[in-house]
XYZ file of C-alpha atoms in Angstrom:
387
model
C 168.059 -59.921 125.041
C 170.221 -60.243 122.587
C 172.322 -64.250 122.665
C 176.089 -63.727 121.638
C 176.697 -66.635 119.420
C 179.210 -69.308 121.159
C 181.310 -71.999 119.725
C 182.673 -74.589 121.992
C 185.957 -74.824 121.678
C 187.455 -78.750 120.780
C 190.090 -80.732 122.698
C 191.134 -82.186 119.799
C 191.705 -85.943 119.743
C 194.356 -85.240 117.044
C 196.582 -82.560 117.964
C 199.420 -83.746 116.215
C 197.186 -84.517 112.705
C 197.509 -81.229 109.927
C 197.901 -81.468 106.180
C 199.289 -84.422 105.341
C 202.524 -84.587 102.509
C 200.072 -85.722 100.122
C 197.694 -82.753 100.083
C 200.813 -80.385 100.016
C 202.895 -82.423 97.257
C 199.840 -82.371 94.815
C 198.689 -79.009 95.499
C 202.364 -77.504 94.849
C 202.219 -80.051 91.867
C 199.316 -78.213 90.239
C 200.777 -74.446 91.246
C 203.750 -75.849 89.215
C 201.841 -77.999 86.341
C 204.257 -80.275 87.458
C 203.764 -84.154 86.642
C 202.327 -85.465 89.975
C 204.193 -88.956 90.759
C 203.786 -88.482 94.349
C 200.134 -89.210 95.065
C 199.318 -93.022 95.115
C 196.589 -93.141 92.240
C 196.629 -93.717 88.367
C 195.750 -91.213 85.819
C 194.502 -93.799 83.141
C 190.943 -95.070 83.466
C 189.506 -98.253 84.333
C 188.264 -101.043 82.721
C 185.180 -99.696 80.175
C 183.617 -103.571 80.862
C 183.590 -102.503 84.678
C 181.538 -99.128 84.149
C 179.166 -101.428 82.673
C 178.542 -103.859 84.659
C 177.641 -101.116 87.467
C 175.536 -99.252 85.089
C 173.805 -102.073 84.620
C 173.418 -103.134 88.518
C 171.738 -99.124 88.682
C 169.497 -99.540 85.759
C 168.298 -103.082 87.120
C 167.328 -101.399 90.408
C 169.884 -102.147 92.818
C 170.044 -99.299 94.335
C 168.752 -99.460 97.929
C 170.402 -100.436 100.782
C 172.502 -103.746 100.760
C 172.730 -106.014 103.118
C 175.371 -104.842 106.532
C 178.262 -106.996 105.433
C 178.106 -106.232 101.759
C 176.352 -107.980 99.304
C 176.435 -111.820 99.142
C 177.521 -112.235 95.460
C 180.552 -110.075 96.063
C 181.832 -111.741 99.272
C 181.238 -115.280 97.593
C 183.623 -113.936 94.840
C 186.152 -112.567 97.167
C 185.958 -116.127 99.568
C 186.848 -118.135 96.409
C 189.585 -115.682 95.243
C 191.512 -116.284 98.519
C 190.681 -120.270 98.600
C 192.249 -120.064 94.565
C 195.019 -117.846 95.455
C 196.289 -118.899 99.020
C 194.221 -122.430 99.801
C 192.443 -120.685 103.007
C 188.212 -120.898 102.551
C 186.655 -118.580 104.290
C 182.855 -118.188 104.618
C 181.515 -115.218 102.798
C 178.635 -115.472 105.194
C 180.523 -114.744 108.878
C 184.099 -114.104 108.043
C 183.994 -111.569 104.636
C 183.091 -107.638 105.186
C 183.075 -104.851 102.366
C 184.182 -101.915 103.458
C 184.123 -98.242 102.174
C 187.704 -98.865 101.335
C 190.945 -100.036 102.957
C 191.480 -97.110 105.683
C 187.776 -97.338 106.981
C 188.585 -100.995 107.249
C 191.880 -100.629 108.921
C 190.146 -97.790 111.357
C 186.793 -100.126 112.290
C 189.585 -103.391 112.966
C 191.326 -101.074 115.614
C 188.329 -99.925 117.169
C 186.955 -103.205 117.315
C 190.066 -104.513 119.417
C 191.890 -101.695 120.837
C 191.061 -100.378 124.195
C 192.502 -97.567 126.418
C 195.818 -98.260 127.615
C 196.346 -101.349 124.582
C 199.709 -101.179 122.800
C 200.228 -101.715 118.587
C 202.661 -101.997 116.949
C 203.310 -100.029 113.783
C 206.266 -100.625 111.539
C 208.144 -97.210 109.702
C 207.647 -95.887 107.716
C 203.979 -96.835 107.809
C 200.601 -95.281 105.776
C 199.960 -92.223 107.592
C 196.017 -93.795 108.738
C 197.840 -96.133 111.277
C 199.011 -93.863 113.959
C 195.948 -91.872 113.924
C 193.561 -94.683 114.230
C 195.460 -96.431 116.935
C 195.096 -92.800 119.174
C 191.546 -92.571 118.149
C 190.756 -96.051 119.806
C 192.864 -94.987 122.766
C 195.871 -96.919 122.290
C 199.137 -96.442 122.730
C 201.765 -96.423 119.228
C 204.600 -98.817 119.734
C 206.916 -97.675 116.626
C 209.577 -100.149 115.445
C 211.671 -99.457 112.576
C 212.249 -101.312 109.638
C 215.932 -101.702 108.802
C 217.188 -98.293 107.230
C 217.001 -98.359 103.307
C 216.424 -102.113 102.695
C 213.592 -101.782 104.771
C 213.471 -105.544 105.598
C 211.528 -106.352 109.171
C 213.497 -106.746 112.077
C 212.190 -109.934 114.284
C 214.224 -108.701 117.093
C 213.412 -105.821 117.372
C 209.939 -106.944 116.787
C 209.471 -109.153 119.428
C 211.503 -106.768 121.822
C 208.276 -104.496 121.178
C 206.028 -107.141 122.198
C 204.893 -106.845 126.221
C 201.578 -107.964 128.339
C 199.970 -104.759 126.948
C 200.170 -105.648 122.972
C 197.244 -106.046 121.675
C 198.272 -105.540 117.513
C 200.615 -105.417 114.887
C 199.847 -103.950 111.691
C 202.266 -105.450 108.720
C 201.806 -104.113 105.312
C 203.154 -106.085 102.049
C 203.361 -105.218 99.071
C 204.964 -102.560 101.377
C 203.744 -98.551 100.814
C 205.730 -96.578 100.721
C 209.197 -98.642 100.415
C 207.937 -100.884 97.434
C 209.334 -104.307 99.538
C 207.448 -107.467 99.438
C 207.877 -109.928 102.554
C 208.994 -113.246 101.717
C 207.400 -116.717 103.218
C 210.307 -116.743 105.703
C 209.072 -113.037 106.852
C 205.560 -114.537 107.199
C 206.877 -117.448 109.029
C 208.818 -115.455 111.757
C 206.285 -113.903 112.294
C 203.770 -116.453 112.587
C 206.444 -118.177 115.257
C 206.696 -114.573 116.785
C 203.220 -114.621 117.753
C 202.743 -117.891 118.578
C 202.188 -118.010 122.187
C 200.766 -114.478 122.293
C 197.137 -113.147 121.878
C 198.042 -110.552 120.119
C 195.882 -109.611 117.035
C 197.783 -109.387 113.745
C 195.902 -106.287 110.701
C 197.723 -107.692 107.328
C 197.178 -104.382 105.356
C 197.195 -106.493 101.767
C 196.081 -104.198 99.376
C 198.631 -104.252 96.776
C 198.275 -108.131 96.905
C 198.033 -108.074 93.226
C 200.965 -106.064 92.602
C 204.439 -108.306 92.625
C 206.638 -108.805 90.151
C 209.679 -111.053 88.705
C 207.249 -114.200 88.985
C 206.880 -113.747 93.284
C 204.142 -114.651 95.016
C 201.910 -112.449 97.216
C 202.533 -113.880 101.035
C 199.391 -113.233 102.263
C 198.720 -113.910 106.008
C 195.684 -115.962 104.532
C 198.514 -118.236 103.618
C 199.307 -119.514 107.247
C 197.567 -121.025 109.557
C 198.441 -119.221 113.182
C 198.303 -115.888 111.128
C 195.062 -116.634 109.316
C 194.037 -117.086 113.047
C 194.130 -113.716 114.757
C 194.413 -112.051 111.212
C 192.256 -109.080 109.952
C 193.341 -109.487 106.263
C 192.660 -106.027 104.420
C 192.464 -105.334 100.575
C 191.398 -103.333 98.548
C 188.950 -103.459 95.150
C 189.937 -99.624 94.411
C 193.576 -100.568 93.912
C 193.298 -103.705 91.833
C 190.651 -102.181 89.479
C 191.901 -98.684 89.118
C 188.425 -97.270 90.730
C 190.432 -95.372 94.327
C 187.780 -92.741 94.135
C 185.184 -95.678 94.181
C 186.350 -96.641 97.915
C 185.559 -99.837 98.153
C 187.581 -102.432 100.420
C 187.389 -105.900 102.284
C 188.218 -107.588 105.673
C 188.559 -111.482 105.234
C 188.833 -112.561 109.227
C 187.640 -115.402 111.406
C 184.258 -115.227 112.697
C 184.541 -114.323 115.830
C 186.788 -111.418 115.116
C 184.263 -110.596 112.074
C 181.744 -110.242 114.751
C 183.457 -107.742 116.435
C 184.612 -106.132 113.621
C 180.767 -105.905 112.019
C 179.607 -104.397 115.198
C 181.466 -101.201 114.600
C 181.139 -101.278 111.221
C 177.694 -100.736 111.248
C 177.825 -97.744 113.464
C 180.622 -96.898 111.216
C 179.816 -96.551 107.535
C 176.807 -99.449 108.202
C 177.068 -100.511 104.248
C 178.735 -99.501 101.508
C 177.724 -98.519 97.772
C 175.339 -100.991 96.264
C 175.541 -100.973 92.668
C 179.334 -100.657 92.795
C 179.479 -103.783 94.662
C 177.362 -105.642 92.476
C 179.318 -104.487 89.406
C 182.208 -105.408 91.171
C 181.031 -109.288 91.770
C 180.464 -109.391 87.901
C 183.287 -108.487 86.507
C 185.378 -110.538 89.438
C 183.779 -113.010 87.371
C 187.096 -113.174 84.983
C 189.900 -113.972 87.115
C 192.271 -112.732 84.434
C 191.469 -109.101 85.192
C 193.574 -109.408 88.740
C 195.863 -112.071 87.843
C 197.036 -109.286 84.550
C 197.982 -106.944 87.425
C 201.505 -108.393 87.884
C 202.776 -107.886 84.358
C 200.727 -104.669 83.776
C 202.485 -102.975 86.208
C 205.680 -104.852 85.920
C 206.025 -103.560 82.039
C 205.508 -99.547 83.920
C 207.692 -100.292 86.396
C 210.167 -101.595 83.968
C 209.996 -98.114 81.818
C 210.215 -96.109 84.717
C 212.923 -97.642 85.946
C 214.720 -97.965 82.756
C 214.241 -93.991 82.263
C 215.717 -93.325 85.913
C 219.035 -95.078 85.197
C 220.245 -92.220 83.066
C 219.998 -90.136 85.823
C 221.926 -90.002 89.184
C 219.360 -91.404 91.486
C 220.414 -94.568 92.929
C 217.092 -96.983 92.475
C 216.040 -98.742 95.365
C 214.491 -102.179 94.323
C 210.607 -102.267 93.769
C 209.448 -105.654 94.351
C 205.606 -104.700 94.267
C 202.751 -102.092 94.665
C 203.248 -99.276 92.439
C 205.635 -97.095 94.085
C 209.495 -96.281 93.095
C 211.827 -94.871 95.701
C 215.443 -93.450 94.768
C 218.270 -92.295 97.216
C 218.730 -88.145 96.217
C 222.540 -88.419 97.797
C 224.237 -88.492 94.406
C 221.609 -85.629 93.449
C 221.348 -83.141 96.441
C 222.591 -82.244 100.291
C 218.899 -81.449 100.707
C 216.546 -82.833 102.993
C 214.089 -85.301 101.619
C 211.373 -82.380 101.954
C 213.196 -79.227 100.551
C 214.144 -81.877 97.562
C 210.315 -82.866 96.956
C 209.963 -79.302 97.015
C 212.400 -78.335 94.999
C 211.939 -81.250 92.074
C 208.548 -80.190 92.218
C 209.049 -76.197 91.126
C 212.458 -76.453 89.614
C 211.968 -79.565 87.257
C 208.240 -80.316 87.606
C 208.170 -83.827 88.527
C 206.597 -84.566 92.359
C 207.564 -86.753 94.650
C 206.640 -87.935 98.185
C 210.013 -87.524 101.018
C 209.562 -90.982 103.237
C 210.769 -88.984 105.891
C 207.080 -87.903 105.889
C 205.834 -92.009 106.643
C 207.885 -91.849 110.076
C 207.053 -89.982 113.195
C 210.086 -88.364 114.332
C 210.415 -87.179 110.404
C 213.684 -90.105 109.851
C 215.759 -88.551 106.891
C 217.518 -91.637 105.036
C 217.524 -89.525 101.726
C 214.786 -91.692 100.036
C 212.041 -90.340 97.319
C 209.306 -92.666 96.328
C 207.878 -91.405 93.302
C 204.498 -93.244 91.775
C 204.636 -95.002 88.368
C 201.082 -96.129 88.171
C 200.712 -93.466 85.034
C 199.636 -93.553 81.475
C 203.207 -94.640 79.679
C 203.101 -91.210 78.479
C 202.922 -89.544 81.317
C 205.790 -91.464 82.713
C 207.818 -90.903 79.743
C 207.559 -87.039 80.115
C 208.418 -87.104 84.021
C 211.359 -89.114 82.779
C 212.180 -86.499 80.287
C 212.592 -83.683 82.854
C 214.232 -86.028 85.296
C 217.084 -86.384 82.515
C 218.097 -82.689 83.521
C 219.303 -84.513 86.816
């Protein structure tokens, strides 16, 4: 008897999820030899001194299996980076986690907390992981806007969102994709906000080191009743130039650590050994974070500088690494056709924000990504002069 080969077919748990923007931008980027400013990476390398010191964790043997919660070393140099930075000590041994970068850590905190029927809320335009994550732990996406083009929070709105079946908020700052930083007075709203709630509060932190004019990262490590029902998220493949690396962290209190651990270790379990040893070592310098700000500052500065000759109007970028214009001066296209069409018709790619919000929101906004050699930059800005 001959068995006719079957595949089951899949209810999928996504239906909504295809290509993302990113995939499409850089692909239509390369079709074009376009310079690619729209996906979030750099195209310089990292430090030499950090190869090293993982080179030398793999030729010392440390190659096996590392303890669940990352390796000790690492998560003692993350607590005291936190206690230095924002005066908050946590204990590397119950409340630090490495993760296999930021979106596995943002995925295991929702599935730790989020049950069937649970609300979050998500602020747009948000990194396209959140919405996803929340429906694959069941929950239910509360979406509130941030205000149109400034893209400032709005409290009221905010706590309008919040009802009995809240269970988290996920806040990013340095903000992706608008470039905004929240201020202590943000922070503080919201710490008053949540107050008398039990609702859990993901601070997705990891352009912490990425702020400019001589502000201050507000992390959520900063204050006390956020620190409290916080899962603080950042990120060691952003601050070192290493995204391909994926390698993250979750600084929480215990008992939400606990939680947090249990799915991690049915999740990824551990993450790269070597890597994370090399990565305690050359934490070792504090300089080599606390250079971010005016490292990036001095490319945002010659990006921006470039982009005043043309018609954009420049939206301000207070940190991470991202740029984003209003095209209304430039085109009557939508934010897509335009990424589309500055992609094939001057070479230069961009990312439409319209793509970070669910109902597609068209505010004619372009974020474009200056975290690129200077000379790259210079020769986006050279066919961006056509404009």
């Amino acid at each position: 008897m001959t068995i006719a080969p079957r595949t089951p077919q899949i209810q999928s748990k996504l239906p909504k999820v295809g290509t993302t923007i990113f995939t499409v931008m850089s692909a239509l980027a390369a079709e074009k030899n376009a310079v690619n400013l729209g996906q979030g990476f750099p195209d310089f390398a990292c430090d030499p001194l950090l190869v090293d010191a993982v080179d030398q964790a793999m030729r010392e043997g440390l190659n096996q299996y590392p303890p669940m919660a990352g390796v000790l070393p690492l998560r003692e140099a993350v607590a005291a980076k936190i206690e230095a930075l924002h005066g908050k000590r946590y204990s590397a041994a119950d409340e630090i986690t490495i993760t296999a970068g930021a979106t596995q850590a943002i995925l295991t905190a929702i599935l730790a907390i989020v049950r069937p029927g649970d609300e979050v809320i998500v602020l747009e335009p948000c990194y396209d992981s959140y919405i996803p994550n929340i429906e694959l732990a069941g929950g239910s996406v509360v979406r509130v806007p941030l205000v149109p083009h400034s893209f400032r929070p709005d409290f009221d709105k905010i706590a309008a969102a919040i009802t009995p079946r809240t269970r988290a908020i996920l806040v990013n700052s340095p903000h992706n994709p608008s470039a905004t930083i929240w201020s202590a007075e943000d922070m503080r709203k919201l710490e008053e906000l949540l107050a008398p709630t039990d609702v859990f509060l993901i601070s997705d932190e990891v352009y912490e080191h990425m702020v400019y004019d001589g502000r201050a990262h507000e992390s959520a490590a900063r204050f006390p009743g956020l620190a409290a029902r916080a899962f603080v998220v950042s990120s060691f493949g952003k601050t070192y130039h290493v995204t391909g690396w994926k390698v993250g962290v979750v600084a929480a209190p215990a008992a939400l650590t606990a939680e947090f651990r249990k799915v991690h270790q049915f999740n990824v379990f551990t993450v790269n050994t070597p890597v994370q040893h090399g990565l305690a070592r050359y934490m070792a310098e504090p300089q080599r974070y606390l250079g971010l700000p005016a490292f990036y500052q001095a490319k945002r500065d010659l990006f921006r500088a470039g982009l005043a000759g043309t018609r954009f109007e420049l939206l301000p970028s207070e940190g991470s690494f991202f740029q984003c214009v209003d095209i209304s001066a430039v085109s009557d296209l939508p934010e897509a056709e335009f990424c589309q069409w500055l992609t094939t018709e001057i070479g230069v790619a961009a990312i439409p924000l319209s793509a970070f919000y669910a109902d597609n929101f068209d505010q004619r906004v372009v974020r474009f990504c200056y975290a690129k050699e200077d000379a790259t930059l210079r020769t986006a800005l050279d066919r961006l002069a056509r404009l």
